[in-house]
Amino acid sequence: MGLQLTGIHHLTAITANAPANLHFYTQVLGLRLVKKTVNQDDTTAYHLFYADGAASPGTDLTFFDWPVGPERRGTHSVARTGLRVSGRASLDWWKARLDAHGVTSGAVTEIDGRAAIDFEDGEGQRFRLLDDGGLAPSHPWERSPVPAEHQIKGLGPIVLSVPALETTQAVLTHVMNMAESRTYPSPDGEGTVHVFSMGEGGPAAELHVAVQPGLPVARQGAGAVHHVAFRTPDAEGLKAWTERLKGFRLPSSGEVERYYFRSLYFREPNGILFEIATDGPGFAVDEPMETLGESLSLPPFLEHKRQQIEARLKPLVEA
């Protein structure tokens, strides 16, 4: 099989309202804030990481806080983010919870053979809660407002929208060693969705590519996804991926030290930003697991600027 990615690592999106974002993802969705830090390339912006109780790779939903207008939806984009739960009973529970909190959501339905609910946050960030069949482990957060049996277990699948499949398909299969396994009609009625699997597959390791030539080109803003990251176990694996991209003459960032993981960035042919990231060392590298996310964390290369960084950040008061 050669070099293999092992699944979705994290997904990074854009918010223009960090306090409301914090409230929604911790108090409504019940995720754990596992890291409160800043965008390492723009230290005036928060970078908030939400995950499961153990801050496991593959569960991180992260946000850059930028003062921007709403996104323009369309193709050349990450169109929807899957969030996995266990069982149809959990989806019924979530439907009632989303309705009680006034969250825009659809009915419980079946998509690609799995029970699912589509919903949006207050800025229009698009999600799909789906039953993962109890396949993946669960690491509940004991202080979550959501009961352990209904908590979100992690990310996947991720849905991309592209106007044409061929060039993206070539990168996913020939460069990234994904396997195309099946297709299904897009639930929005626009085009066909092609499913690509990583490693052992399953919903935590799938990328769903919707071919939608009739849509306008997306423009990023609040409610948009900035990039999607895929898992490689360690630095040795990341080095192998870096060399592999070079071998295909695919432009990339080269390896980037993010402190909590090492990363490699590149764009697939339709312009969507991809990242490959290591599973470790993880979020407990600079603060105890018990108190993750409770204070502002800065990587060592930014620590000497802490005073000026903190002075420029808006208070992160829950809405």
Tab-separated table of C-alpha atoms in Angstrom:
chain	number	residue	atom	x	y	z
A	1	MET	CA	0.000	0.000	0.000
A	2	GLY	CA	2.959	2.319	0.444
A	3	LEU	CA	2.870	5.530	2.442
A	4	GLN	CA	-0.567	6.016	4.030
A	5	LEU	CA	-2.401	8.837	5.765
A	6	THR	CA	-4.353	7.534	8.757
A	7	GLY	CA	-7.366	9.861	8.727
A	8	ILE	CA	-8.537	13.416	9.327
A	9	HIS	CA	-6.238	15.264	11.790
A	10	HIS	CA	-8.070	18.575	12.248
A	11	LEU	CA	-10.109	21.150	10.417
A	12	THR	CA	-9.511	24.888	10.712
A	13	ALA	CA	-12.306	27.375	10.021
A	14	ILE	CA	-12.897	31.119	10.313
A	15	THR	CA	-14.984	33.034	12.842
A	16	ALA	CA	-15.537	36.774	13.170
A	17	ASN	CA	-16.947	36.450	16.695
A	18	ALA	CA	-14.678	34.516	19.064
A	19	PRO	CA	-16.870	34.897	22.199
A	20	ALA	CA	-19.978	33.556	20.419
A	21	ASN	CA	-17.844	30.851	18.834
A	22	LEU	CA	-16.548	29.758	22.246
A	23	HIS	CA	-20.071	29.633	23.649
A	24	PHE	CA	-21.496	27.595	20.763
A	25	TYR	CA	-18.787	24.961	20.543
A	26	THR	CA	-18.398	24.407	24.294
A	27	GLN	CA	-21.911	25.050	25.630
A	28	VAL	CA	-24.088	23.872	22.728
A	29	LEU	CA	-21.927	21.239	21.001
A	30	GLY	CA	-20.255	20.287	24.275
A	31	LEU	CA	-16.689	20.157	22.943
A	32	ARG	CA	-13.673	20.821	25.160
A	33	LEU	CA	-11.577	23.951	24.592
A	34	VAL	CA	-8.178	22.219	24.596
A	35	LYS	CA	-5.964	25.090	23.482
A	36	LYS	CA	-6.374	28.854	23.597
A	37	THR	CA	-3.539	30.304	21.571
A	38	VAL	CA	-2.922	32.684	18.658
A	39	ASN	CA	-2.471	32.283	14.924
A	40	GLN	CA	1.290	31.826	14.659
A	41	ASP	CA	1.350	33.847	11.420
A	42	ASP	CA	-0.989	36.597	12.715
A	43	THR	CA	-0.646	36.949	16.484
A	44	THR	CA	-3.451	39.525	16.700
A	45	ALA	CA	-5.921	36.660	16.090
A	46	TYR	CA	-6.963	33.929	18.483
A	47	HIS	CA	-6.570	30.335	17.383
A	48	LEU	CA	-9.070	28.264	19.360
A	49	PHE	CA	-8.922	24.453	19.394
A	50	TYR	CA	-11.935	22.336	20.393
A	51	ALA	CA	-11.661	18.556	20.752
A	52	ASP	CA	-12.732	15.533	22.776
A	53	GLY	CA	-11.936	15.031	26.460
A	54	ALA	CA	-8.480	13.592	25.736
A	55	ALA	CA	-7.553	16.182	23.057
A	56	SER	CA	-7.110	13.259	20.645
A	57	PRO	CA	-5.758	13.733	17.100
A	58	GLY	CA	-8.673	13.520	14.692
A	59	THR	CA	-11.071	15.399	16.985
A	60	ASP	CA	-9.724	18.960	16.652
A	61	LEU	CA	-12.058	21.594	15.276
A	62	THR	CA	-10.131	24.882	15.259
A	63	PHE	CA	-10.916	28.513	14.461
A	64	PHE	CA	-9.007	31.617	13.446
A	65	ASP	CA	-10.715	34.746	14.796
A	66	TRP	CA	-10.542	37.326	11.997
A	67	PRO	CA	-12.664	40.509	11.557
A	68	VAL	CA	-14.028	39.551	8.124
A	69	GLY	CA	-17.403	39.495	6.411
A	70	PRO	CA	-19.363	36.300	5.700
A	71	GLU	CA	-18.046	33.768	3.200
A	72	ARG	CA	-19.502	33.488	-0.289
A	73	ARG	CA	-20.485	29.857	-0.680
A	74	GLY	CA	-19.508	27.915	-3.744
A	75	THR	CA	-17.122	25.427	-5.228
A	76	HIS	CA	-13.310	25.237	-4.827
A	77	SER	CA	-13.960	24.855	-1.089
A	78	VAL	CA	-14.499	22.640	1.912
A	79	ALA	CA	-18.289	22.584	1.914
A	80	ARG	CA	-19.268	20.605	5.018
A	81	THR	CA	-17.615	19.045	8.065
A	82	GLY	CA	-18.667	15.690	9.451
A	83	LEU	CA	-18.903	15.208	13.231
A	84	ARG	CA	-19.275	11.620	14.439
A	85	VAL	CA	-21.582	10.329	17.184
A	86	SER	CA	-22.633	6.812	18.233
A	87	GLY	CA	-26.028	5.542	17.184
A	88	ARG	CA	-29.354	6.719	15.788
A	89	ALA	CA	-30.569	7.456	19.335
A	90	SER	CA	-27.791	10.067	19.633
A	91	LEU	CA	-28.940	11.740	16.429
A	92	ASP	CA	-32.509	11.951	17.740
A	93	TRP	CA	-31.119	13.437	20.973
A	94	TRP	CA	-29.053	15.956	18.990
A	95	LYS	CA	-31.992	16.971	16.801
A	96	ALA	CA	-33.973	17.875	19.924
A	97	ARG	CA	-30.975	19.748	21.375
A	98	LEU	CA	-30.304	21.726	18.204
A	99	ASP	CA	-33.987	22.695	17.967
A	100	ALA	CA	-34.035	23.728	21.647
A	101	HIS	CA	-31.046	26.031	21.059
A	102	GLY	CA	-32.525	27.543	17.888
A	103	VAL	CA	-29.819	26.049	15.672
A	104	THR	CA	-30.556	25.827	11.941
A	105	SER	CA	-30.776	22.106	11.162
A	106	GLY	CA	-32.464	19.573	8.904
A	107	ALA	CA	-34.267	16.355	9.715
A	108	VAL	CA	-32.537	13.121	10.642
A	109	THR	CA	-32.035	11.463	7.268
A	110	GLU	CA	-29.799	8.901	5.578
A	111	ILE	CA	-26.763	10.098	3.608
A	112	ASP	CA	-24.303	7.644	2.046
A	113	GLY	CA	-25.821	4.821	4.064
A	114	ARG	CA	-25.501	6.569	7.436
A	115	ALA	CA	-28.072	8.350	9.591
A	116	ALA	CA	-27.198	12.057	9.621
A	117	ILE	CA	-28.344	15.593	10.432
A	118	ASP	CA	-27.070	18.679	8.600
A	119	PHE	CA	-26.832	21.883	10.657
A	120	GLU	CA	-25.102	25.276	10.766
A	121	ASP	CA	-23.608	27.431	13.499
A	122	GLY	CA	-24.602	31.087	13.884
A	123	GLU	CA	-22.160	32.203	11.171
A	124	GLY	CA	-23.258	29.584	8.651
A	125	GLN	CA	-20.442	27.097	9.246
A	126	ARG	CA	-21.852	23.862	7.778
A	127	PHE	CA	-21.747	20.534	9.623
A	128	ARG	CA	-23.127	17.026	9.380
A	129	LEU	CA	-23.660	14.966	12.534
A	130	LEU	CA	-23.548	11.290	11.596
A	131	ASP	CA	-23.739	7.875	13.180
A	132	ASP	CA	-20.301	6.250	12.917
A	133	GLY	CA	-21.719	2.851	13.844
A	134	GLY	CA	-19.786	2.772	17.107
A	135	LEU	CA	-16.604	2.067	15.148
A	136	ALA	CA	-14.298	4.585	16.771
A	137	PRO	CA	-13.227	4.967	20.413
A	138	SER	CA	-14.827	7.682	22.515
A	139	HIS	CA	-13.050	9.969	24.991
A	140	PRO	CA	-15.827	11.989	26.656
A	141	TRP	CA	-15.183	15.269	28.500
A	142	GLU	CA	-16.557	14.951	32.019
A	143	ARG	CA	-17.336	18.685	32.277
A	144	SER	CA	-19.273	18.818	29.004
A	145	PRO	CA	-22.948	19.841	29.145
A	146	VAL	CA	-23.598	16.946	26.730
A	147	PRO	CA	-24.021	13.472	28.305
A	148	ALA	CA	-21.051	11.164	27.649
A	149	GLU	CA	-23.018	8.756	25.457
A	150	HIS	CA	-24.058	11.555	23.077
A	151	GLN	CA	-20.811	13.526	22.898
A	152	ILE	CA	-19.166	14.232	19.545
A	153	LYS	CA	-16.413	11.647	19.044
A	154	GLY	CA	-14.387	13.350	16.324
A	155	LEU	CA	-14.184	14.582	12.759
A	156	GLY	CA	-15.068	12.981	9.466
A	157	PRO	CA	-15.962	12.647	6.735
A	158	ILE	CA	-15.041	16.048	5.248
A	159	VAL	CA	-16.900	17.191	2.113
A	160	LEU	CA	-15.118	19.189	-0.607
A	161	SER	CA	-16.816	20.932	-3.535
A	162	VAL	CA	-14.938	21.086	-6.850
A	163	PRO	CA	-16.119	22.011	-10.374
A	164	ALA	CA	-14.306	19.051	-11.994
A	165	LEU	CA	-13.025	15.831	-10.481
A	166	GLU	CA	-10.078	14.753	-12.594
A	167	THR	CA	-7.172	16.824	-11.254
A	168	THR	CA	-8.242	16.547	-7.603
A	169	GLN	CA	-8.814	12.809	-8.075
A	170	ALA	CA	-5.287	12.426	-9.471
A	171	VAL	CA	-3.714	14.111	-6.433
A	172	LEU	CA	-5.842	12.180	-3.934
A	173	THR	CA	-5.146	8.770	-5.498
A	174	HIS	CA	-1.677	9.041	-7.072
A	175	VAL	CA	0.023	11.459	-4.667
A	176	MET	CA	-1.866	10.965	-1.381
A	177	ASN	CA	-2.519	7.221	-1.882
A	178	MET	CA	-6.256	7.426	-1.149
A	179	ALA	CA	-8.597	4.819	-2.620
A	180	GLU	CA	-11.797	5.857	-4.426
A	181	SER	CA	-14.431	3.532	-3.006
A	182	ARG	CA	-17.944	4.634	-4.063
A	183	THR	CA	-20.223	7.490	-5.148
A	184	TYR	CA	-23.598	8.821	-4.012
A	185	PRO	CA	-25.898	11.698	-5.107
A	186	SER	CA	-25.214	14.979	-3.316
A	187	PRO	CA	-27.952	15.591	-0.705
A	188	ASP	CA	-28.346	19.181	-1.956
A	189	GLY	CA	-29.217	17.852	-5.414
A	190	GLU	CA	-26.134	19.437	-6.993
A	191	GLY	CA	-23.848	16.815	-8.532
A	192	THR	CA	-22.336	13.479	-7.485
A	193	VAL	CA	-20.142	12.852	-4.436
A	194	HIS	CA	-17.041	10.637	-4.804
A	195	VAL	CA	-15.717	8.958	-1.640
A	196	PHE	CA	-11.948	8.637	-1.094
A	197	SER	CA	-10.604	6.589	1.818
A	198	MET	CA	-7.312	6.778	3.733
A	199	GLY	CA	-5.581	3.839	5.379
A	200	GLU	CA	-8.146	1.503	6.933
A	201	GLY	CA	-11.011	3.798	5.881
A	202	GLY	CA	-14.221	4.446	7.792
A	203	PRO	CA	-15.890	7.813	8.450
A	204	ALA	CA	-12.897	9.228	10.390
A	205	ALA	CA	-10.674	8.589	7.366
A	206	GLU	CA	-12.789	9.661	4.394
A	207	LEU	CA	-12.802	12.654	2.087
A	208	HIS	CA	-16.049	13.151	0.118
A	209	VAL	CA	-15.609	15.154	-3.101
A	210	ALA	CA	-18.776	16.704	-4.550
A	211	VAL	CA	-18.465	17.569	-8.256
A	212	GLN	CA	-20.521	20.746	-8.655
A	213	PRO	CA	-19.658	22.700	-11.847
A	214	GLY	CA	-22.830	24.806	-11.592
A	215	LEU	CA	-21.783	26.637	-8.422
A	216	PRO	CA	-19.922	29.972	-8.259
A	217	VAL	CA	-16.382	30.074	-6.908
A	218	ALA	CA	-16.371	30.348	-3.115
A	219	ARG	CA	-14.767	33.285	-1.311
A	220	GLN	CA	-13.497	32.732	2.215
A	221	GLY	CA	-14.900	34.667	5.154
A	222	ALA	CA	-16.651	34.031	8.450
A	223	GLY	CA	-18.403	30.668	8.262
A	224	ALA	CA	-15.861	29.239	5.816
A	225	VAL	CA	-13.273	26.502	6.256
A	226	HIS	CA	-9.664	27.646	5.944
A	227	HIS	CA	-8.027	24.221	5.533
A	228	VAL	CA	-8.306	20.529	6.304
A	229	ALA	CA	-5.455	18.497	7.809
A	230	PHE	CA	-4.684	14.797	7.479
A	231	ARG	CA	-2.909	12.514	9.951
A	232	THR	CA	0.560	11.028	9.779
A	233	PRO	CA	1.856	9.325	12.945
A	234	ASP	CA	5.206	11.058	13.467
A	235	ALA	CA	7.999	13.299	12.170
A	236	GLU	CA	9.458	10.444	10.127
A	237	GLY	CA	6.132	10.073	8.323
A	238	LEU	CA	5.926	13.813	7.685
A	239	LYS	CA	9.420	13.803	6.194
A	240	ALA	CA	8.372	10.996	3.855
A	241	TRP	CA	5.331	13.006	2.731
A	242	THR	CA	7.503	16.093	2.191
A	243	GLU	CA	9.802	14.073	-0.064
A	244	ARG	CA	6.842	12.519	-1.851
A	245	LEU	CA	5.386	15.930	-2.755
A	246	LYS	CA	8.795	17.025	-4.022
A	247	GLY	CA	8.946	13.899	-6.172
A	248	PHE	CA	5.643	14.888	-7.802
A	249	ARG	CA	6.849	18.504	-8.151
A	250	LEU	CA	3.846	19.620	-6.081
A	251	PRO	CA	4.632	22.997	-4.447
A	252	SER	CA	4.429	22.959	-0.641
A	253	SER	CA	5.360	24.950	2.452
A	254	GLY	CA	7.991	22.418	3.461
A	255	GLU	CA	7.869	21.286	7.080
A	256	VAL	CA	6.537	23.844	9.565
A	257	GLU	CA	6.976	23.546	13.352
A	258	ARG	CA	3.601	24.217	15.003
A	259	TYR	CA	4.872	23.043	18.416
A	260	TYR	CA	1.796	20.911	19.143
A	261	PHE	CA	2.446	19.049	15.864
A	262	ARG	CA	4.610	19.405	12.754
A	263	SER	CA	2.898	20.340	9.508
A	264	LEU	CA	3.218	20.413	5.753
A	265	TYR	CA	0.903	22.603	3.634
A	266	PHE	CA	-0.018	22.451	-0.054
A	267	ARG	CA	-2.969	23.191	-2.327
A	268	GLU	CA	-4.786	20.574	-4.347
A	269	PRO	CA	-5.469	21.550	-7.999
A	270	ASN	CA	-8.791	23.306	-7.254
A	271	GLY	CA	-7.053	25.584	-4.755
A	272	ILE	CA	-8.236	23.976	-1.494
A	273	LEU	CA	-5.565	24.170	1.210
A	274	PHE	CA	-4.450	20.796	2.579
A	275	GLU	CA	-2.196	20.104	5.548
A	276	ILE	CA	-0.503	16.902	6.673
A	277	ALA	CA	0.177	16.963	10.427
A	278	THR	CA	1.805	14.650	12.942
A	279	ASP	CA	-0.212	13.086	15.754
A	280	GLY	CA	2.238	14.341	18.378
A	281	PRO	CA	3.528	15.736	20.574
A	282	GLY	CA	-0.015	16.986	21.305
A	283	PHE	CA	-1.640	19.726	23.363
A	284	ALA	CA	-0.357	18.605	26.764
A	285	VAL	CA	3.213	19.469	25.778
A	286	ASP	CA	3.003	22.870	27.522
A	287	GLU	CA	0.175	22.575	30.074
A	288	PRO	CA	-1.371	19.778	32.149
A	289	MET	CA	-4.074	17.653	30.471
A	290	GLU	CA	-6.434	18.531	33.351
A	291	THR	CA	-6.301	22.292	32.648
A	292	LEU	CA	-5.946	22.430	28.860
A	293	GLY	CA	-7.319	25.618	27.319
A	294	GLU	CA	-7.809	27.503	30.570
A	295	SER	CA	-5.098	30.100	29.925
A	296	LEU	CA	-3.376	31.573	26.861
A	297	SER	CA	-0.725	29.177	25.566
A	298	LEU	CA	2.099	30.391	23.362
A	299	PRO	CA	4.758	28.255	21.672
A	300	PRO	CA	8.319	28.936	22.915
A	301	PHE	CA	9.183	31.027	19.852
A	302	LEU	CA	6.378	33.496	20.751
A	303	GLU	CA	6.698	33.429	24.564
A	304	HIS	CA	9.017	36.476	24.653
A	305	LYS	CA	6.212	38.495	22.990
A	306	ARG	CA	3.517	37.403	25.458
A	307	GLN	CA	2.911	40.866	26.962
A	308	GLN	CA	2.375	42.605	23.630
A	309	ILE	CA	0.331	39.683	22.225
A	310	GLU	CA	-1.996	39.648	25.239
A	311	ALA	CA	-2.395	43.437	25.059
A	312	ARG	CA	-3.719	43.207	21.477
A	313	LEU	CA	-6.182	40.344	22.036
A	314	LYS	CA	-9.815	41.105	22.762
A	315	PRO	CA	-11.191	39.599	25.984
A	316	LEU	CA	-12.559	36.142	25.286
A	317	VAL	CA	-15.763	36.520	27.276
A	318	GLU	CA	-18.480	34.030	26.506
A	319	ALA	CA	-21.447	35.477	24.667
